[in-house]
Amino acid sequence: FGVSTSPAPETADTVVPWTDIDHTLATRSKAAAAAESPLHHFDDPRPGRLYFFQPSGGGSGSADPTSSDQVHDLPNTESAEACASACLAFLNRIGCKTFEYSTLSKLCLLHEGYADGETSRLLLESDFMHYARDDVTLAVEHGGDLRIHHTEFRHDELYYVHVRVRNTLGYEAHGVSSGVRIDA
């Protein structure tokens, strides 16, 4: 992250220089990481199934989960944990970012994409639960507190917090907060 008095990306670190925040398993011991469930690499499940929207002639998309080459089905998968393991195992080969699991049909669906709200979104369907890798959704869904110490902020000045996020797959995004007025 970086802090500036402007929302422009080129000024992102003029008040507080770029500072790294490590949001990986590196902070945990290797023994703890090996002993944990593969579901620990994913956010809490949400009900629904990921649908990709294919463009149609009228400019609106139609929801069709089977028309996308981004879906890989694994029938007869015994549990959500087994589906998570499959997603992690296929990560380098197909780029698995999210998956769904149905306890009724024991169907595991691996996705290369995630619910972005524009070309894909979650829709309720039977007993499917949707899981997204926690390192993929960091920039989209995670929130928290950022505490900045040892910096002099001026009274009644507007500041912007800039965030540059890169996940383990190498995808990078830049975001900026709304202005925060300091009342020192």
XYZ file of N, CA, C and O in Angstrom:
736
model
N 0.846 -1.180 0.000
C 0.000 0.000 0.000
C 0.879 1.227 0.000
O 2.056 1.187 0.334
N 0.292 2.335 -0.388
C 0.949 3.623 -0.347
C -0.103 4.667 -0.031
O -1.302 4.423 -0.193
N 0.315 5.842 0.453
C -0.633 6.903 0.802
C -0.199 8.189 0.111
O 0.991 8.507 0.057
N -1.206 8.918 -0.419
C -0.920 10.188 -1.079
C -2.066 11.163 -0.830
O -3.072 10.818 -0.231
N -1.905 12.375 -1.342
C -2.964 13.378 -1.238
C -3.729 13.492 -2.558
O -4.475 14.435 -2.757
N -3.552 12.503 -3.438
C -4.235 12.496 -4.734
C -4.664 11.067 -5.066
O -3.964 10.119 -4.734
N -5.800 10.902 -5.747
C -6.205 9.554 -6.157
C -5.438 9.037 -7.381
O -5.578 7.878 -7.750
N -4.618 9.860 -8.015
C -3.887 9.458 -9.216
C -2.847 8.380 -8.883
O -2.073 8.537 -7.937
N -2.812 7.283 -9.642
C -1.883 6.182 -9.360
C -0.415 6.599 -9.357
O 0.382 6.070 -8.583
N -0.044 7.554 -10.193
C 1.369 7.956 -10.253
C 1.845 8.677 -8.995
O 3.041 8.856 -8.785
N 0.910 9.101 -8.130
C 1.295 9.773 -6.883
C 1.065 8.880 -5.668
O 1.088 9.346 -4.539
N 0.850 7.582 -5.894
C 0.395 6.657 -4.849
C 1.253 6.614 -3.594
O 0.757 6.310 -2.517
N 2.523 6.928 -3.700
C 3.394 6.766 -2.529
C 4.086 8.060 -2.110
O 5.166 8.045 -1.546
N 3.440 9.199 -2.328
C 4.087 10.478 -2.019
C 4.073 10.822 -0.533
O 4.914 11.587 -0.082
N 3.124 10.296 0.254
C 3.080 10.568 1.694
C 3.657 9.394 2.473
O 4.489 9.573 3.355
N 3.202 8.197 2.156
C 3.754 6.968 2.748
C 4.237 6.117 1.582
O 3.459 5.797 0.682
N 5.530 5.760 1.561
C 6.065 4.972 0.448
C 5.401 3.589 0.366
O 4.862 3.093 1.352
N 5.471 2.970 -0.830
C 4.915 1.627 -0.995
C 5.440 0.715 0.098
O 6.627 0.645 0.353
N 4.524 0.040 0.757
C 4.844 -0.873 1.850
C 4.208 -2.219 1.552
O 3.021 -2.290 1.224
N 4.989 -3.299 1.639
C 4.468 -4.636 1.357
C 3.692 -5.184 2.540
O 4.079 -4.997 3.696
N 2.594 -5.860 2.224
C 1.827 -6.611 3.216
C 1.785 -8.031 2.696
O 1.320 -8.273 1.581
N 2.287 -8.992 3.467
C 2.329 -10.382 3.036
C 1.074 -11.099 3.492
O 0.865 -11.298 4.675
N 0.231 -11.490 2.534
C -1.007 -12.198 2.844
C -0.912 -13.624 2.292
O -1.695 -14.051 1.481
N 0.112 -14.369 2.719
C 0.318 -15.724 2.210
C 0.461 -16.692 3.363
O 0.453 -16.309 4.531
N 0.652 -17.930 3.017
C 0.872 -18.958 4.037
C 2.260 -18.858 4.647
O 2.568 -19.585 5.578
N 3.101 -17.969 4.141
C 4.466 -17.865 4.632
C 4.520 -17.522 6.116
O 5.501 -17.827 6.789
N 3.468 -16.927 6.655
C 3.481 -16.556 8.064
C 3.160 -17.738 8.971
O 3.314 -17.648 10.163
N 2.695 -18.842 8.393
C 2.396 -20.028 9.190
C 3.510 -21.039 9.049
O 4.223 -21.071 8.063
N 3.627 -21.904 10.028
C 4.669 -22.929 9.950
C 4.314 -23.933 8.871
O 3.150 -24.153 8.555
N 5.323 -24.585 8.279
C 5.070 -25.581 7.244
C 4.284 -26.760 7.804
O 3.464 -27.345 7.115
N 4.518 -27.115 9.060
C 3.783 -28.231 9.666
C 2.296 -27.899 9.769
O 1.443 -28.723 9.467
N 1.984 -26.667 10.161
C 0.577 -26.262 10.273
C -0.073 -26.221 8.898
O -1.212 -26.656 8.731
N 0.647 -25.731 7.893
C 0.096 -25.668 6.541
C -0.151 -27.068 5.989
O -1.145 -27.310 5.321
N 0.737 -28.020 6.281
C 0.569 -29.386 5.784
C -0.583 -30.100 6.474
O -1.240 -30.946 5.875
N -0.842 -29.765 7.734
C -1.878 -30.450 8.508
C -3.279 -29.889 8.257
O -4.255 -30.527 8.605
N -3.380 -28.718 7.659
C -4.684 -28.089 7.510
C -5.486 -28.683 6.360
O -4.958 -29.321 5.465
N -6.749 -28.448 6.390
C -7.654 -28.886 5.337
C -7.400 -28.061 4.078
O -7.089 -26.876 4.163
N -7.546 -28.664 2.891
C -7.383 -27.874 1.666
C -8.407 -26.745 1.569
O -8.181 -25.768 0.860
N -9.509 -26.844 2.302
C -10.513 -25.771 2.289
C -9.994 -24.490 2.929
O -10.562 -23.421 2.707
N -8.901 -24.560 3.686
C -8.330 -23.352 4.291
C -7.743 -22.403 3.254
O -7.460 -21.258 3.561
N -7.569 -22.889 2.024
C -7.060 -22.028 0.952
C -8.188 -21.276 0.247
O -7.936 -20.548 -0.712
N -9.421 -21.475 0.726
C -10.594 -20.893 0.078
C -11.391 -20.062 1.074
O -11.365 -20.325 2.277
N -12.113 -19.074 0.549
C -13.018 -18.287 1.385
C -14.162 -19.165 1.855
O -14.386 -20.254 1.327
N -14.931 -18.670 2.817
C -16.113 -19.399 3.273
C -17.045 -19.630 2.095
O -17.201 -18.755 1.241
N -17.680 -20.806 2.039
C -18.550 -21.103 0.903
C -19.794 -20.226 0.869
O -20.277 -19.766 1.898
N -20.263 -19.982 -0.355
C -21.507 -19.237 -0.563
C -22.439 -20.114 -1.387
O -21.982 -20.827 -2.290
N -23.725 -20.081 -1.099
C -24.644 -20.898 -1.886
C -24.710 -20.401 -3.324
O -24.720 -19.200 -3.568
N -24.703 -21.342 -4.263
C -24.863 -20.974 -5.654
C -23.871 -21.642 -6.573
O -22.996 -22.390 -6.148
N -24.048 -21.349 -7.841
C -23.217 -21.905 -8.896
C -22.787 -20.764 -9.816
O -23.565 -19.861 -10.099
N -21.561 -20.817 -10.292
C -21.005 -19.771 -11.140
C -21.496 -19.935 -12.570
O -21.357 -20.990 -13.174
N -22.119 -18.877 -13.094
C -22.598 -18.878 -14.472
C -21.811 -17.849 -15.265
O -21.631 -16.727 -14.815
N -21.366 -18.241 -16.443
C -20.687 -17.329 -17.352
C -21.704 -16.846 -18.367
O -22.559 -17.596 -18.810
N -21.623 -15.587 -18.735
C -22.578 -15.006 -19.660
C -21.957 -14.903 -21.037
O -20.908 -14.284 -21.199
N -22.614 -15.521 -21.997
C -22.152 -15.495 -23.378
C -22.882 -14.378 -24.103
O -24.107 -14.274 -23.989
N -22.187 -13.537 -24.852
C -22.851 -12.453 -25.578
C -23.872 -13.006 -26.572
O -23.652 -14.028 -27.198
N -24.999 -12.310 -26.689
C -25.993 -12.676 -27.688
C -26.232 -11.483 -28.594
O -25.744 -10.392 -28.328
N -27.008 -11.663 -29.640
C -27.210 -10.615 -30.646
C -27.740 -9.310 -30.107
O -27.414 -8.254 -30.610
N -28.594 -9.316 -29.078
C -29.220 -8.094 -28.593
C -28.365 -7.297 -27.632
O -28.807 -6.322 -27.078
N -27.127 -7.709 -27.392
C -26.259 -6.954 -26.501
C -26.309 -7.438 -25.069
O -25.436 -7.136 -24.282
N -27.327 -8.223 -24.696
C -27.345 -8.757 -23.334
C -26.831 -10.178 -23.379
O -26.913 -10.851 -24.392
N -26.301 -10.662 -22.290
C -25.751 -12.004 -22.245
C -26.781 -13.004 -21.766
O -27.769 -12.653 -21.149
N -26.564 -14.255 -22.091
C -27.428 -15.305 -21.583
C -26.608 -16.191 -20.663
O -25.469 -16.519 -20.966
N -27.187 -16.559 -19.529
C -26.471 -17.372 -18.552
C -26.416 -18.810 -19.027
O -27.445 -19.416 -19.281
N -25.218 -19.349 -19.169
C -25.064 -20.727 -19.609
C -23.778 -21.296 -19.033
O -22.701 -21.042 -19.553
N -23.869 -22.075 -17.957
C -22.657 -22.577 -17.321
C -21.940 -23.636 -18.137
O -20.787 -23.896 -17.922
N -22.614 -24.276 -19.093
C -21.979 -25.361 -19.830
C -21.291 -24.885 -21.098
O -20.546 -25.635 -21.697
N -21.534 -23.657 -21.545
C -20.944 -23.201 -22.795
C -19.525 -22.681 -22.617
O -18.862 -22.374 -23.577
N -19.055 -22.583 -21.420
C -17.732 -22.027 -21.178
C -16.698 -23.137 -21.068
O -16.908 -24.141 -20.416
N -15.566 -22.935 -21.715
C -14.487 -23.909 -21.597
C -13.756 -23.749 -20.260
O -12.787 -24.423 -20.004
N -14.251 -22.846 -19.426
C -13.621 -22.607 -18.130
C -14.139 -23.537 -17.037
O -13.744 -23.424 -15.902
N -15.046 -24.460 -17.361
C -15.630 -25.355 -16.375
C -15.112 -26.773 -16.604
O -15.137 -27.266 -17.725
N -14.636 -27.410 -15.551
C -14.136 -28.780 -15.621
C -14.887 -29.598 -14.582
O -14.780 -29.325 -13.395
N -15.699 -30.614 -15.019
C -16.472 -31.379 -14.034
C -15.740 -32.630 -13.593
O -15.117 -33.306 -14.393
N -15.883 -32.909 -12.303
C -15.344 -34.120 -11.693
C -16.498 -34.830 -10.992
O -16.809 -34.536 -9.835
N -17.177 -35.762 -11.684
C -18.285 -36.472 -11.049
C -17.775 -37.428 -9.971
O -16.590 -37.771 -9.936
N -18.667 -37.844 -9.092
C -18.362 -38.815 -8.028
C -17.257 -38.343 -7.084
O -16.429 -39.131 -6.652
N -17.231 -37.060 -6.791
C -16.277 -36.513 -5.821
C -16.922 -36.621 -4.443
O -18.048 -36.179 -4.242
N -16.224 -37.205 -3.492
C -16.812 -37.557 -2.201
C -17.112 -36.389 -1.264
O -17.978 -36.488 -0.415
N -16.378 -35.274 -1.392
C -16.581 -34.186 -0.430
C -16.081 -32.867 -1.016
O -15.345 -32.845 -2.008
N -16.480 -31.777 -0.360
C -15.981 -30.452 -0.748
C -14.473 -30.383 -0.538
O -13.760 -29.729 -1.306
N -13.984 -31.071 0.479
C -12.545 -31.091 0.743
C -11.787 -31.764 -0.414
O -10.739 -31.298 -0.841
N -12.340 -32.862 -0.944
C -11.720 -33.540 -2.089
C -11.754 -32.639 -3.325
O -10.807 -32.611 -4.122
N -12.827 -31.896 -3.481
C -12.946 -30.957 -4.601
C -11.902 -29.840 -4.457
O -11.257 -29.452 -5.433
N -11.712 -29.348 -3.239
C -10.693 -28.320 -2.982
C -9.300 -28.849 -3.313
O -8.483 -28.147 -3.921
N -9.021 -30.086 -2.934
C -7.724 -30.701 -3.251
C -7.523 -30.776 -4.758
O -6.433 -30.513 -5.259
N -8.589 -31.146 -5.479
C -8.497 -31.225 -6.940
C -8.212 -29.848 -7.533
O -7.387 -29.704 -8.438
N -8.881 -28.828 -7.038
C -8.664 -27.468 -7.525
C -7.213 -27.046 -7.302
O -6.566 -26.507 -8.198
N -6.685 -27.333 -6.120
C -5.299 -26.976 -5.824
C -4.334 -27.776 -6.691
O -3.326 -27.250 -7.163
N -4.635 -29.049 -6.938
C -3.772 -29.892 -7.765
C -3.772 -29.429 -9.222
O -2.754 -29.491 -9.896
N -4.925 -28.969 -9.708
C -5.045 -28.521 -11.087
C -4.648 -27.065 -11.271
O -4.681 -26.558 -12.383
N -4.279 -26.394 -10.201
C -4.005 -24.959 -10.247
C -3.017 -24.594 -11.352
O -3.271 -23.699 -12.147
N -1.891 -25.284 -11.428
C -0.876 -24.939 -12.422
C -1.277 -25.357 -13.832
O -0.899 -24.721 -14.801
N -2.078 -26.424 -13.951
C -2.456 -26.923 -15.274
C -3.617 -26.139 -15.876
O -3.574 -25.744 -17.020
N -4.685 -25.902 -15.118
C -5.853 -25.206 -15.676
C -6.112 -23.855 -15.026
O -7.010 -23.149 -15.432
N -5.362 -23.496 -14.003
C -5.572 -22.201 -13.354
C -6.839 -22.153 -12.527
O -7.559 -21.165 -12.575
N -7.139 -23.209 -11.777
C -8.361 -23.281 -10.973
C -8.394 -22.165 -9.933
O -7.529 -22.079 -9.075
N -9.415 -21.291 -10.043
C -9.557 -20.180 -9.093
C -10.731 -20.387 -8.152
O -10.714 -19.913 -7.023
N -11.787 -21.077 -8.633
C -12.975 -21.309 -7.820
C -13.517 -22.694 -8.127
O -13.161 -23.307 -9.140
N -14.380 -23.193 -7.226
C -15.063 -24.447 -7.509
C -16.414 -24.459 -6.819
O -16.674 -23.669 -5.923
N -17.280 -25.365 -7.307
C -18.554 -25.618 -6.644
C -18.628 -27.094 -6.333
O -18.043 -27.919 -7.049
N -19.384 -27.382 -5.284
C -19.584 -28.772 -4.916
C -21.047 -28.992 -4.542
O -21.645 -28.179 -3.836
N -21.619 -30.102 -5.045
C -22.984 -30.499 -4.718
C -22.924 -31.775 -3.888
O -22.397 -32.792 -4.356
N -23.446 -31.721 -2.674
C -23.453 -32.916 -1.826
C -24.467 -33.947 -2.320
O -24.266 -35.137 -2.122
N -25.533 -33.506 -2.981
C -26.538 -34.453 -3.483
C -26.015 -35.260 -4.666
O -26.114 -36.483 -4.693
N -25.453 -34.577 -5.650
C -24.987 -35.275 -6.853
C -23.512 -35.664 -6.774
O -23.009 -36.333 -7.675
N -22.821 -35.228 -5.732
C -21.375 -35.458 -5.562
C -20.590 -34.977 -6.794
O -19.652 -35.600 -7.247
N -21.022 -33.828 -7.306
C -20.397 -33.239 -8.484
C -19.497 -32.079 -8.067
O -19.904 -31.196 -7.309
N -18.290 -32.099 -8.573
C -17.311 -31.033 -8.331
C -17.083 -30.324 -9.655
O -16.802 -30.954 -10.669
N -17.219 -28.997 -9.660
C -16.995 -28.182 -10.854
C -15.833 -27.228 -10.594
O -15.894 -26.403 -9.690
N -14.764 -27.354 -11.367
C -13.590 -26.497 -11.225
C -13.674 -25.378 -12.264
O -14.015 -25.624 -13.421
N -13.353 -24.167 -11.837
C -13.448 -23.008 -12.736
C -12.103 -22.291 -12.846
O -11.398 -22.117 -11.863
N -11.827 -21.840 -14.059
C -10.665 -20.986 -14.279
C -11.000 -19.539 -13.955
O -10.110 -18.734 -13.749
N -12.276 -19.203 -13.929
C -12.714 -17.836 -13.658
C -13.336 -17.702 -12.286
O -13.403 -18.654 -11.514
N -13.787 -16.509 -11.970
C -14.442 -16.222 -10.702
C -15.590 -15.253 -10.954
O -15.703 -14.678 -12.030
N -16.457 -15.097 -9.960
C -17.637 -14.238 -10.112
C -17.205 -12.782 -10.121
O -16.900 -12.208 -9.088
N -17.178 -12.174 -11.312
C -16.757 -10.777 -11.415
C -17.932 -9.818 -11.558
O -17.751 -8.613 -11.575
N -19.159 -10.362 -11.694
C -20.339 -9.516 -11.800
C -20.593 -8.978 -13.198
O -21.662 -8.464 -13.470
N -19.622 -9.085 -14.108
C -19.800 -8.589 -15.469
C -19.988 -9.735 -16.455
O -20.973 -9.790 -17.170
N -19.030 -10.651 -16.522
C -19.135 -11.787 -17.433
C -19.546 -13.060 -16.713
O -19.787 -14.078 -17.349
N -19.577 -13.029 -15.404
C -19.966 -14.204 -14.628
C -20.505 -13.762 -13.279
O -20.139 -12.707 -12.775
N -21.404 -14.588 -12.742
C -21.921 -14.295 -11.402
C -22.488 -15.554 -10.783
O -22.755 -16.531 -11.467
N -22.683 -15.510 -9.468
C -23.263 -16.636 -8.745
C -24.779 -16.562 -8.800
O -25.357 -15.512 -8.546
N -25.403 -17.687 -9.124
C -26.850 -17.802 -9.090
C -27.196 -19.021 -8.246
O -26.501 -20.040 -8.314
N -28.256 -18.912 -7.443
C -28.660 -20.039 -6.612
C -29.057 -21.216 -7.494
O -29.771 -21.052 -8.476
N -28.556 -22.388 -7.126
C -28.941 -23.601 -7.844
C -28.809 -24.795 -6.919
O -27.721 -25.076 -6.400
N -29.911 -25.509 -6.726
C -30.032 -26.703 -5.882
C -29.124 -26.622 -4.661
O -29.187 -25.678 -3.905
N -28.270 -27.594 -4.490
C -27.462 -27.604 -3.265
C -25.993 -27.287 -3.528
O -25.117 -27.680 -2.768
N -25.693 -26.575 -4.598
C -24.298 -26.226 -4.875
C -23.796 -25.164 -3.898
O -24.495 -24.207 -3.587
N -22.560 -25.352 -3.454
C -21.863 -24.348 -2.648
C -20.641 -23.914 -3.456
O -19.932 -24.736 -4.030
N -20.397 -22.607 -3.487
C -19.313 -22.026 -4.276
C -18.157 -21.639 -3.354
O -18.361 -21.013 -2.309
N -16.938 -21.995 -3.755
C -15.727 -21.689 -2.996
C -14.766 -20.925 -3.902
O -14.548 -21.321 -5.041
N -14.166 -19.851 -3.402
C -13.192 -19.071 -4.179
C -11.867 -19.065 -3.424
O -11.841 -18.938 -2.198
N -10.768 -19.214 -4.157
C -9.437 -19.181 -3.517
C -9.271 -17.843 -2.806
O -9.592 -16.801 -3.354
N -8.772 -17.883 -1.592
C -8.652 -16.645 -0.819
C -7.634 -15.684 -1.414
O -7.765 -14.484 -1.280
N -6.629 -16.174 -2.134
C -5.657 -15.259 -2.741
C -6.181 -14.630 -4.019
O -5.689 -13.603 -4.461
N -7.223 -15.192 -4.630
C -7.814 -14.615 -5.834
C -8.785 -13.505 -5.485
O -8.864 -12.490 -6.160
N -9.524 -13.662 -4.397
C -10.568 -12.699 -4.061
C -10.093 -11.597 -3.129
O -10.888 -10.765 -2.734
N -8.834 -11.547 -2.827
C -8.333 -10.540 -1.887
C -8.718 -9.130 -2.295
O -9.277 -8.381 -1.504
N -8.474 -8.771 -3.555
C -8.757 -7.399 -3.979
C -10.248 -7.138 -4.130
O -10.687 -6.011 -4.049
N -11.042 -8.181 -4.319
C -12.456 -7.995 -4.577
C -13.296 -8.021 -3.307
O -14.207 -7.241 -3.133
N -12.993 -8.921 -2.372
C -13.914 -9.176 -1.283
C -13.379 -8.966 0.126
O -14.139 -8.917 1.059
N -12.099 -8.897 0.310
C -11.569 -8.826 1.664
C -11.519 -7.388 2.166
O -11.274 -6.469 1.421
N -11.758 -7.251 3.424
C -11.667 -5.944 4.052
C -10.887 -6.070 5.349
O -10.613 -7.161 5.813
N -10.546 -4.977 5.937
C -9.821 -5.018 7.195
C -9.354 -3.633 7.576
O -9.689 -2.645 6.935
N -8.593 -3.581 8.632
C -8.052 -2.321 9.118
C -6.619 -2.162 8.657
O -5.858 -3.114 8.629
N -6.271 -0.948 8.306
C -4.903 -0.615 7.961
C -4.472 0.475 8.927
O -5.074 1.550 8.960
N -3.480 0.181 9.724
C -2.993 1.156 10.707
C -1.615 1.637 10.292
O -0.717 0.842 10.067
N -1.485 2.935 10.190
C -0.232 3.540 9.755
C 0.347 4.314 10.932
O -0.289 5.236 11.442
N 1.527 3.909 11.331
C 2.175 4.538 12.478
C 3.372 5.375 12.025
O 3.891 5.200 10.936
N 3.807 6.273 12.874
C 5.013 7.080 12.670
C 4.935 7.937 11.399
O 5.902 8.087 10.677
N 3.762 8.475 11.125
C 3.587 9.358 9.975
C 2.834 10.601 10.443
O 1.863 10.498 11.175
N 3.290 11.760 10.031
C 2.631 13.006 10.378
C 1.589 13.338 9.316
O 1.932 13.590 8.164
N 0.314 13.317 9.688
C -0.756 13.709 8.781
C -1.222 15.100 9.179
O -1.329 15.407 10.362
N -1.507 15.939 8.181
C -1.933 17.311 8.454
C -3.438 17.367 8.693
O -4.220 16.674 8.034
N -3.837 18.234 9.638
C -5.249 18.441 9.961
C -6.011 18.940 8.736
O -5.523 19.767 7.972
N -7.227 18.397 8.539
C -8.158 18.793 7.494
C -7.628 18.531 6.076
O -8.101 19.100 5.112
N -6.654 17.646 5.949
C -6.105 17.263 4.639
C -6.797 15.977 4.183
O -7.139 15.127 4.986
N -7.013 15.847 2.891
C -7.634 14.662 2.316
C -6.527 13.720 1.845
O -5.635 14.126 1.093
N -6.575 12.458 2.311
C -5.564 11.453 1.960
C -6.229 10.277 1.259
O -7.391 9.961 1.518
N -5.465 9.599 0.403
C -5.940 8.432 -0.341
C -5.002 7.263 -0.082
O -3.784 7.422 -0.144
N -5.596 6.104 0.195
C -4.808 4.887 0.385
C -4.856 4.104 -0.923
O -5.924 3.791 -1.439
N -3.682 3.808 -1.468
C -3.548 3.049 -2.714
C -3.107 1.634 -2.362
O -2.260 1.436 -1.488
N -3.678 0.660 -3.048
C -3.321 -0.738 -2.821
C -2.973 -1.372 -4.151
O -3.692 -1.225 -5.133
N -1.850 -2.069 -4.161
C -1.423 -2.837 -5.329
C -1.385 -4.288 -4.868
O -0.654 -4.630 -3.942
N -2.206 -5.142 -5.485
C -2.346 -6.528 -5.047
C -1.868 -7.461 -6.146
O -2.219 -7.287 -7.305
N -1.053 -8.446 -5.766
C -0.594 -9.466 -6.706
C -0.802 -10.820 -6.041
O -0.346 -11.041 -4.919
N -1.504 -11.734 -6.711
C -1.728 -13.049 -6.123
C -0.664 -14.027 -6.588
O 0.222 -13.673 -7.373
N -0.766 -15.264 -6.104
C 0.247 -16.267 -6.427
C 0.232 -16.668 -7.901
O 1.183 -17.261 -8.371
N -0.834 -16.357 -8.617
C -0.901 -16.658 -10.043
C -0.277 -15.544 -10.878
O -0.180 -15.649 -12.087
N 0.103 -14.436 -10.227
C 0.738 -13.322 -10.922
C -0.216 -12.238 -11.380
O 0.198 -11.263 -11.988
N -1.517 -12.385 -11.091
C -2.467 -11.340 -11.466
C -2.277 -10.146 -10.545
O -2.110 -10.304 -9.338
N -2.305 -8.938 -11.122
C -2.091 -7.721 -10.334
C -3.219 -6.737 -10.571
O -3.748 -6.631 -11.675
N -3.593 -6.043 -9.497
C -4.636 -5.027 -9.584
C -4.234 -3.834 -8.723
O -3.461 -3.970 -7.775
N -4.745 -2.654 -9.066
C -4.483 -1.442 -8.296
C -5.822 -0.857 -7.897
O -6.744 -0.812 -8.704
N -5.936 -0.442 -6.654
C -7.157 0.195 -6.177
C -6.822 1.400 -5.334
O -5.705 1.526 -4.827
N -7.773 2.284 -5.194
C -7.565 3.477 -4.372
C -8.834 3.708 -3.558
O -9.948 3.480 -4.030
N -8.648 4.147 -2.332
C -9.776 4.405 -1.453
C -10.468 5.714 -1.817
O -9.925 6.524 -2.581
N -11.613 5.919 -1.242
C -12.208 7.250 -1.269
C -11.309 8.111 -0.394
O -10.574 7.606 0.447
N -11.384 9.389 -0.562
C -10.550 10.261 0.270
C -10.916 10.172 1.740
O -12.075 10.017 2.091
N -9.903 10.213 2.588
C -10.100 10.182 4.039
C -9.599 11.516 4.589
O -8.416 11.852 4.450
N -10.497 12.279 5.199
C -10.113 13.577 5.758
C -9.593 13.355 7.182
O -10.245 12.727 8.006
N -8.428 13.881 7.452
C -7.788 13.714 8.760
C -8.251 14.842 9.693
O -8.230 16.019 9.338
N -8.673 14.430 10.882
C -9.069 15.375 11.926
C -8.109 15.180 13.093
O -8.405 14.470 14.035
N -6.945 15.771 12.958
C -5.888 15.551 13.964
C -6.026 16.493 15.145
O -6.468 17.575 15.071
